[in-house]
mmCIF file of C-alpha atoms in Angstrom:
data_model
loop_
_atom_site.group_PDB
_atom_site.id
_atom_site.type_symbol
_atom_site.label_atom_id
_atom_site.label_comp_id
_atom_site.label_asym_id
_atom_site.label_seq_id
_atom_site.Cartn_x
_atom_site.Cartn_y
_atom_site.Cartn_z
ATOM 1 C CA MET A 1 77.785 -137.329 5.044
ATOM 2 C CA ILE A 2 77.811 -133.662 3.900
ATOM 3 C CA ASN A 3 76.215 -132.510 0.614
ATOM 4 C CA GLY A 4 79.006 -131.565 -1.604
ATOM 5 C CA LYS A 5 76.797 -129.508 -3.873
ATOM 6 C CA GLU A 6 75.888 -127.266 -0.983
ATOM 7 C CA LYS A 7 79.601 -126.625 -0.400
ATOM 8 C CA LEU A 8 80.891 -126.046 -4.005
ATOM 9 C CA ILE A 9 80.752 -122.549 -5.688
ATOM 10 C CA VAL A 10 81.803 -122.308 -9.296
ATOM 11 C CA ALA A 11 83.377 -119.044 -10.404
ATOM 12 C CA ILE A 12 82.092 -117.798 -13.822
ATOM 13 C CA ASP A 13 85.243 -116.137 -14.930
ATOM 14 C CA THR A 14 84.459 -115.010 -18.460
ATOM 15 C CA ASN A 15 83.793 -111.620 -20.000
ATOM 16 C CA GLU A 16 81.164 -112.870 -22.466
ATOM 17 C CA PHE A 17 77.540 -113.332 -21.503
ATOM 18 C CA ASP A 18 76.858 -116.074 -24.138
ATOM 19 C CA LYS A 19 79.934 -118.108 -22.739
ATOM 20 C CA ALA A 20 78.517 -117.597 -19.245
ATOM 21 C CA LYS A 21 75.133 -118.885 -20.322
ATOM 22 C CA GLU A 22 76.687 -121.913 -22.080
ATOM 23 C CA LEU A 23 78.769 -122.807 -18.939
ATOM 24 C CA ILE A 24 75.752 -122.414 -16.562
ATOM 25 C CA ASP A 25 73.618 -124.615 -18.921
ATOM 26 C CA LYS A 26 76.408 -127.299 -18.850
ATOM 27 C CA LEU A 27 76.624 -127.244 -15.082
ATOM 28 C CA GLU A 28 72.957 -126.867 -14.402
ATOM 29 C CA ASP A 29 72.557 -130.426 -12.886
ATOM 30 C CA SER A 30 75.835 -130.631 -11.057
ATOM 31 C CA VAL A 31 76.256 -127.046 -9.491
ATOM 32 C CA ASP A 32 73.804 -125.104 -7.336
ATOM 33 C CA ILE A 33 75.895 -121.987 -6.467
ATOM 34 C CA PHE A 34 77.730 -119.695 -8.893
ATOM 35 C CA LYS A 35 80.062 -116.797 -8.376
ATOM 36 C CA VAL A 36 79.738 -113.689 -10.465
ATOM 37 C CA GLY A 37 82.948 -111.544 -10.073
ATOM 38 C CA LEU A 38 84.107 -108.143 -11.275
ATOM 39 C CA GLU A 39 85.004 -109.286 -14.826
ATOM 40 C CA GLN A 40 81.723 -111.000 -15.450
ATOM 41 C CA TYR A 41 79.574 -108.416 -13.728
ATOM 42 C CA VAL A 42 81.031 -105.303 -15.382
ATOM 43 C CA SER A 43 81.453 -106.764 -19.009
ATOM 44 C CA THR A 44 77.904 -108.139 -19.096
ATOM 45 C CA ARG A 45 76.350 -105.357 -16.997
ATOM 46 C CA GLY A 46 74.880 -107.860 -14.567
ATOM 47 C CA LYS A 47 72.906 -109.782 -17.041
ATOM 48 C CA THR A 48 74.307 -113.095 -15.747
ATOM 49 C CA ILE A 49 72.695 -112.397 -12.349
ATOM 50 C CA ASP A 50 69.288 -112.331 -14.030
ATOM 51 C CA TYR A 51 70.009 -115.524 -15.988
ATOM 52 C CA LEU A 52 71.014 -117.339 -12.756
ATOM 53 C CA LYS A 53 67.887 -116.213 -11.132
ATOM 54 C CA GLU A 54 65.927 -117.685 -14.073
ATOM 55 C CA LYS A 55 67.702 -120.942 -13.445
ATOM 56 C CA GLY A 56 66.925 -120.876 -9.711
ATOM 57 C CA LYS A 57 70.538 -120.885 -8.742
ATOM 58 C CA LYS A 58 72.219 -119.400 -5.677
ATOM 59 C CA ILE A 59 74.253 -116.307 -6.444
ATOM 60 C CA PHE A 60 77.591 -115.284 -4.918
ATOM 61 C CA LEU A 61 78.156 -111.713 -5.971
ATOM 62 C CA ASP A 62 81.821 -111.197 -5.541
ATOM 63 C CA LEU A 63 82.479 -107.554 -6.118
ATOM 64 C CA LYS A 64 84.484 -106.884 -2.917
ATOM 65 C CA PHE A 65 83.047 -103.560 -2.005
ATOM 66 C CA HIS A 66 85.703 -101.260 -0.384
ATOM 67 C CA ASP A 67 84.958 -97.616 -0.012
ATOM 68 C CA ILE A 68 83.704 -95.039 2.546
ATOM 69 C CA PRO A 69 80.976 -96.392 4.817
ATOM 70 C CA ASN A 70 78.125 -94.525 3.046
ATOM 71 C CA THR A 71 79.067 -95.981 -0.296
ATOM 72 C CA MET A 72 79.625 -99.504 0.910
ATOM 73 C CA GLU A 73 76.165 -99.335 2.674
ATOM 74 C CA SER A 74 74.512 -98.215 -0.504
ATOM 75 C CA ALA A 75 76.101 -101.036 -2.436
ATOM 76 C CA VAL A 76 75.109 -103.622 -0.094
ATOM 77 C CA ARG A 77 71.456 -102.360 -0.022
ATOM 78 C CA ALA A 78 71.521 -102.572 -3.893
ATOM 79 C CA ALA A 79 72.871 -106.155 -3.812
ATOM 80 C CA VAL A 80 70.153 -107.202 -1.375
ATOM 81 C CA ARG A 81 67.523 -105.850 -3.845
ATOM 82 C CA ASP A 82 69.098 -108.151 -6.367
ATOM 83 C CA ASN A 83 68.251 -111.062 -4.124
ATOM 84 C CA VAL A 84 71.827 -112.560 -4.137
ATOM 85 C CA TRP A 85 72.591 -115.280 -1.672
ATOM 86 C CA LEU A 86 76.151 -114.123 -0.654
ATOM 87 C CA MET A 87 78.184 -110.911 -1.211
ATOM 88 C CA THR A 88 81.683 -109.784 -0.445
ATOM 89 C CA ILE A 89 83.065 -106.559 1.100
ATOM 90 C CA HIS A 90 86.620 -105.912 2.056
ATOM 91 C CA VAL A 91 87.519 -106.218 5.791
ATOM 92 C CA SER A 92 88.081 -102.509 6.421
ATOM 93 C CA ASP A 93 86.940 -100.104 9.049
ATOM 94 C CA MET A 94 84.568 -101.226 11.724
ATOM 95 C CA GLU A 95 81.994 -98.548 11.063
ATOM 96 C CA GLY A 96 81.733 -99.527 7.441
ATOM 97 C CA MET A 97 81.452 -103.258 8.179
ATOM 98 C CA ARG A 98 78.934 -102.615 10.874
ATOM 99 C CA ARG A 99 76.794 -100.635 8.608
ATOM 100 C CA CYS A 100 76.991 -103.210 5.849
ATOM 101 C CA ALA A 101 75.717 -105.932 8.375
ATOM 102 C CA LEU A 102 72.983 -103.781 9.531
ATOM 103 C CA VAL A 103 71.664 -102.558 6.157
ATOM 104 C CA ALA A 104 71.617 -106.196 4.838
ATOM 105 C CA LYS A 105 69.335 -107.242 7.617
ATOM 106 C CA GLU A 106 67.158 -104.031 7.277
ATOM 107 C CA GLU A 107 66.820 -104.214 3.578
ATOM 108 C CA ALA A 108 65.943 -107.987 3.541
ATOM 109 C CA LYS A 109 63.353 -107.515 6.248
ATOM 110 C CA ARG A 110 61.825 -104.581 4.328
ATOM 111 C CA LEU A 111 61.612 -106.805 1.125
ATOM 112 C CA ASN A 112 60.544 -109.852 3.111
ATOM 113 C CA ILE A 113 63.331 -111.999 1.621
ATOM 114 C CA GLU A 114 65.970 -114.074 3.160
ATOM 115 C CA LYS A 115 68.933 -111.995 4.313
ATOM 116 C CA PRO A 116 72.017 -112.656 2.170
ATOM 117 C CA LEU A 117 75.339 -113.628 3.688
ATOM 118 C CA VAL A 118 77.878 -110.668 3.839
ATOM 119 C CA VAL A 119 81.428 -111.869 4.080
ATOM 120 C CA GLY A 120 84.675 -109.969 4.360
ATOM 121 C CA VAL A 121 87.774 -110.537 2.210
ATOM 122 C CA THR A 122 90.800 -111.042 4.472
ATOM 123 C CA VAL A 123 93.891 -111.415 2.338
ATOM 124 C CA LEU A 124 93.620 -112.154 -1.293
ATOM 125 C CA THR A 125 94.959 -115.739 -2.160
ATOM 126 C CA SER A 126 97.196 -114.299 -4.823
ATOM 127 C CA LEU A 127 99.304 -112.517 -2.231
ATOM 128 C CA SER A 128 102.355 -114.056 -0.436
ATOM 129 C CA ASN A 129 104.176 -112.949 2.573
ATOM 130 C CA GLN A 130 106.727 -111.176 0.298
ATOM 131 C CA ASP A 131 103.885 -109.317 -1.356
ATOM 132 C CA LEU A 132 102.628 -108.061 2.049
ATOM 133 C CA GLN A 133 106.205 -106.878 2.933
ATOM 134 C CA ASP A 134 106.457 -105.085 -0.282
ATOM 135 C CA ILE A 135 103.378 -102.908 0.543
ATOM 136 C CA GLY A 136 104.671 -102.243 4.120
ATOM 137 C CA CYS A 137 102.871 -104.920 6.132
ATOM 138 C CA ASN A 138 105.123 -106.815 8.528
ATOM 139 C CA MET A 139 102.628 -109.508 9.241
ATOM 140 C CA THR A 140 102.446 -112.883 7.523
ATOM 141 C CA THR A 141 99.432 -113.696 5.323
ATOM 142 C CA GLU A 142 98.138 -116.008 7.988
ATOM 143 C CA GLU A 143 98.603 -113.446 10.864
ATOM 144 C CA LEU A 144 96.762 -110.733 8.729
ATOM 145 C CA ALA A 145 93.993 -113.064 7.774
ATOM 146 C CA ILE A 146 93.306 -114.063 11.452
ATOM 147 C CA LYS A 147 93.442 -110.407 12.646
ATOM 148 C CA ARG A 148 91.010 -109.381 9.932
ATOM 149 C CA ALA A 149 88.807 -112.310 10.646
ATOM 150 C CA LYS A 150 88.533 -111.259 14.265
ATOM 151 C CA LEU A 151 87.581 -107.708 13.238
ATOM 152 C CA ALA A 152 84.966 -109.062 10.823
ATOM 153 C CA LYS A 153 83.318 -111.125 13.475
ATOM 154 C CA GLU A 154 83.332 -108.244 15.979
ATOM 155 C CA SER A 155 81.645 -106.021 13.261
ATOM 156 C CA GLY A 156 78.705 -108.347 12.884
ATOM 157 C CA ILE A 157 79.141 -109.591 9.357
ATOM 158 C CA ASP A 158 78.593 -113.240 8.617
ATOM 159 C CA GLY A 159 82.027 -114.492 7.820
ATOM 160 C CA VAL A 160 85.113 -114.074 5.823
ATOM 161 C CA VAL A 161 86.846 -115.162 2.556
ATOM 162 C CA CYS A 162 90.289 -116.611 3.286
ATOM 163 C CA SER A 163 92.786 -119.110 2.105
ATOM 164 C CA ALA A 164 92.089 -122.797 3.178
ATOM 165 C CA GLN A 165 95.671 -122.632 4.557
ATOM 166 C CA GLU A 166 94.594 -120.633 7.506
ATOM 167 C CA VAL A 167 90.941 -121.487 7.627
ATOM 168 C CA HIS A 168 91.380 -123.878 10.562
ATOM 169 C CA LYS A 169 92.914 -121.157 12.767
ATOM 170 C CA ILE A 170 90.179 -118.808 11.836
ATOM 171 C CA VAL A 171 87.604 -121.428 12.910
ATOM 172 C CA GLU A 172 89.426 -121.788 16.178
ATOM 173 C CA VAL A 173 89.308 -118.099 17.101
ATOM 174 C CA CYS A 174 86.019 -117.210 15.509
ATOM 175 C CA GLY A 175 83.864 -120.334 15.959
ATOM 176 C CA ASN A 176 82.260 -122.853 13.735
ATOM 177 C CA ASP A 177 79.195 -120.630 13.050
ATOM 178 C CA PHE A 178 81.374 -117.964 11.439
ATOM 179 C CA ILE A 179 81.192 -118.504 7.698
ATOM 180 C CA THR A 180 84.470 -119.351 5.756
ATOM 181 C CA VAL A 181 84.578 -119.060 1.930
ATOM 182 C CA CYS A 182 87.808 -120.451 0.576
ATOM 183 C CA PRO A 183 89.097 -119.650 -3.076
ATOM 184 C CA GLY A 184 92.300 -121.038 -4.372
ATOM 185 C CA ILE A 185 90.997 -124.513 -4.333
ATOM 186 C CA ARG A 186 92.694 -126.851 -6.758
ATOM 187 C CA PRO A 187 92.318 -130.638 -7.150
ATOM 188 C CA ALA A 188 95.653 -132.427 -6.997
ATOM 189 C CA THR A 189 95.848 -132.792 -10.793
ATOM 190 C CA ALA A 190 95.024 -129.124 -11.606
ATOM 191 C CA GLU A 191 97.436 -126.291 -12.504
ATOM 192 C CA VAL A 192 98.083 -123.677 -9.727
ATOM 193 C CA GLY A 193 97.804 -120.759 -12.101
ATOM 194 C CA ASP A 194 98.285 -117.326 -10.515
ATOM 195 C CA GLN A 195 97.227 -118.545 -7.075
ATOM 196 C CA LYS A 196 100.057 -118.659 -4.464
ATOM 197 C CA ARG A 197 98.139 -120.289 -1.551
ATOM 198 C CA VAL A 198 96.289 -123.334 -2.818
ATOM 199 C CA VAL A 199 94.645 -126.307 -1.141
ATOM 200 C CA THR A 200 92.748 -129.356 -2.470
ATOM 201 C CA PRO A 201 89.017 -129.688 -1.820
ATOM 202 C CA ALA A 202 89.371 -132.554 0.648
ATOM 203 C CA ASP A 203 92.056 -130.697 2.717
ATOM 204 C CA ALA A 204 89.970 -127.564 2.700
ATOM 205 C CA ILE A 205 86.944 -129.386 4.088
ATOM 206 C CA ASN A 206 88.995 -131.168 6.747
ATOM 207 C CA ARG A 207 90.423 -127.837 7.796
ATOM 208 C CA GLY A 208 86.922 -126.456 8.472
ATOM 209 C CA ALA A 209 85.987 -124.541 5.298
ATOM 210 C CA HIS A 210 82.216 -124.014 4.803
ATOM 211 C CA TYR A 211 82.304 -123.226 1.138
ATOM 212 C CA LEU A 212 84.902 -123.870 -1.602
ATOM 213 C CA VAL A 213 85.232 -121.592 -4.657
ATOM 214 C CA VAL A 214 86.610 -123.411 -7.844
ATOM 215 C CA GLY A 215 87.002 -121.693 -11.163
ATOM 216 C CA ARG A 216 89.355 -122.791 -13.913
ATOM 217 C CA PRO A 217 89.654 -126.548 -12.960
ATOM 218 C CA ILE A 218 85.838 -126.686 -13.720
ATOM 219 C CA THR A 219 85.201 -124.017 -16.214
ATOM 220 C CA GLN A 220 88.229 -124.788 -18.476
ATOM 221 C CA ALA A 221 87.848 -128.559 -18.198
ATOM 222 C CA GLU A 222 86.976 -130.537 -21.344
ATOM 223 C CA ASN A 223 83.844 -131.755 -19.506
ATOM 224 C CA PRO A 224 82.886 -129.088 -16.833
ATOM 225 C CA SER A 225 79.995 -131.106 -15.382
ATOM 226 C CA GLU A 226 82.140 -134.128 -15.013
ATOM 227 C CA SER A 227 84.950 -132.140 -13.255
ATOM 228 C CA ALA A 228 82.317 -130.484 -10.965
ATOM 229 C CA THR A 229 80.905 -133.857 -10.003
ATOM 230 C CA SER A 230 84.371 -135.222 -9.268
ATOM 231 C CA ILE A 231 85.024 -132.311 -6.920
ATOM 232 C CA VAL A 232 81.635 -132.762 -5.283
ATOM 233 C CA ASN A 233 82.585 -136.440 -4.669
ATOM 234 C CA GLU A 234 85.995 -135.307 -3.132
ATOM 235 C CA ILE A 235 84.099 -133.110 -0.756
ATOM 236 C CA GLU A 236 81.676 -135.626 0.302
ATOM 237 C CA ASN A 237 84.437 -138.295 0.813
ATOM 238 C CA ALA A 238 86.675 -135.869 2.924
#
């Protein structure tokens, strides 16, 4: 049986450091991996990263670097120095992705630390097929995600962020060793919110997802720890 705590990532989506600390403390025994995104990182100037390190937790730094290759390379190097476990870049040009993959290895080796995972964002789970058409893309979300996943693997980064709705096809074309991180995960009883392509934890695991990102169904629950434990159990029973 798989270890559900090793698969679950909880998103700390709050703009206040004290609230982030309170949430981390509540989830300390039930969650091992936490995601720090743009809102949390910018509003607290990265203080939550230091607090998670004090607690011995794995850190998913979700800042979705997307810029010219030199800038992306420098950002990845800085994230490695922060000793995060996983970070995101956008699937973009091959040179930029290759340089991100290379600098992560080189900087981790220089610091004598474990290399963090670098994964590329394929298609945001808030986007629909119509949204893509509106910006001039004639591919479906699934087609675009698969195409970008292939590019990401070719570039040498470790995996991708994708919807669990297309994760099984990405696993088929990229292999089981290619990391898949799936947001937009909602237990059957949870509200969908602003996500347009959602999947339950059990379905996501059965489709081949390596890691599941869950936010509001846990962080806004009356008992966050109990909610997290319930999802861990669902993962393990999948």
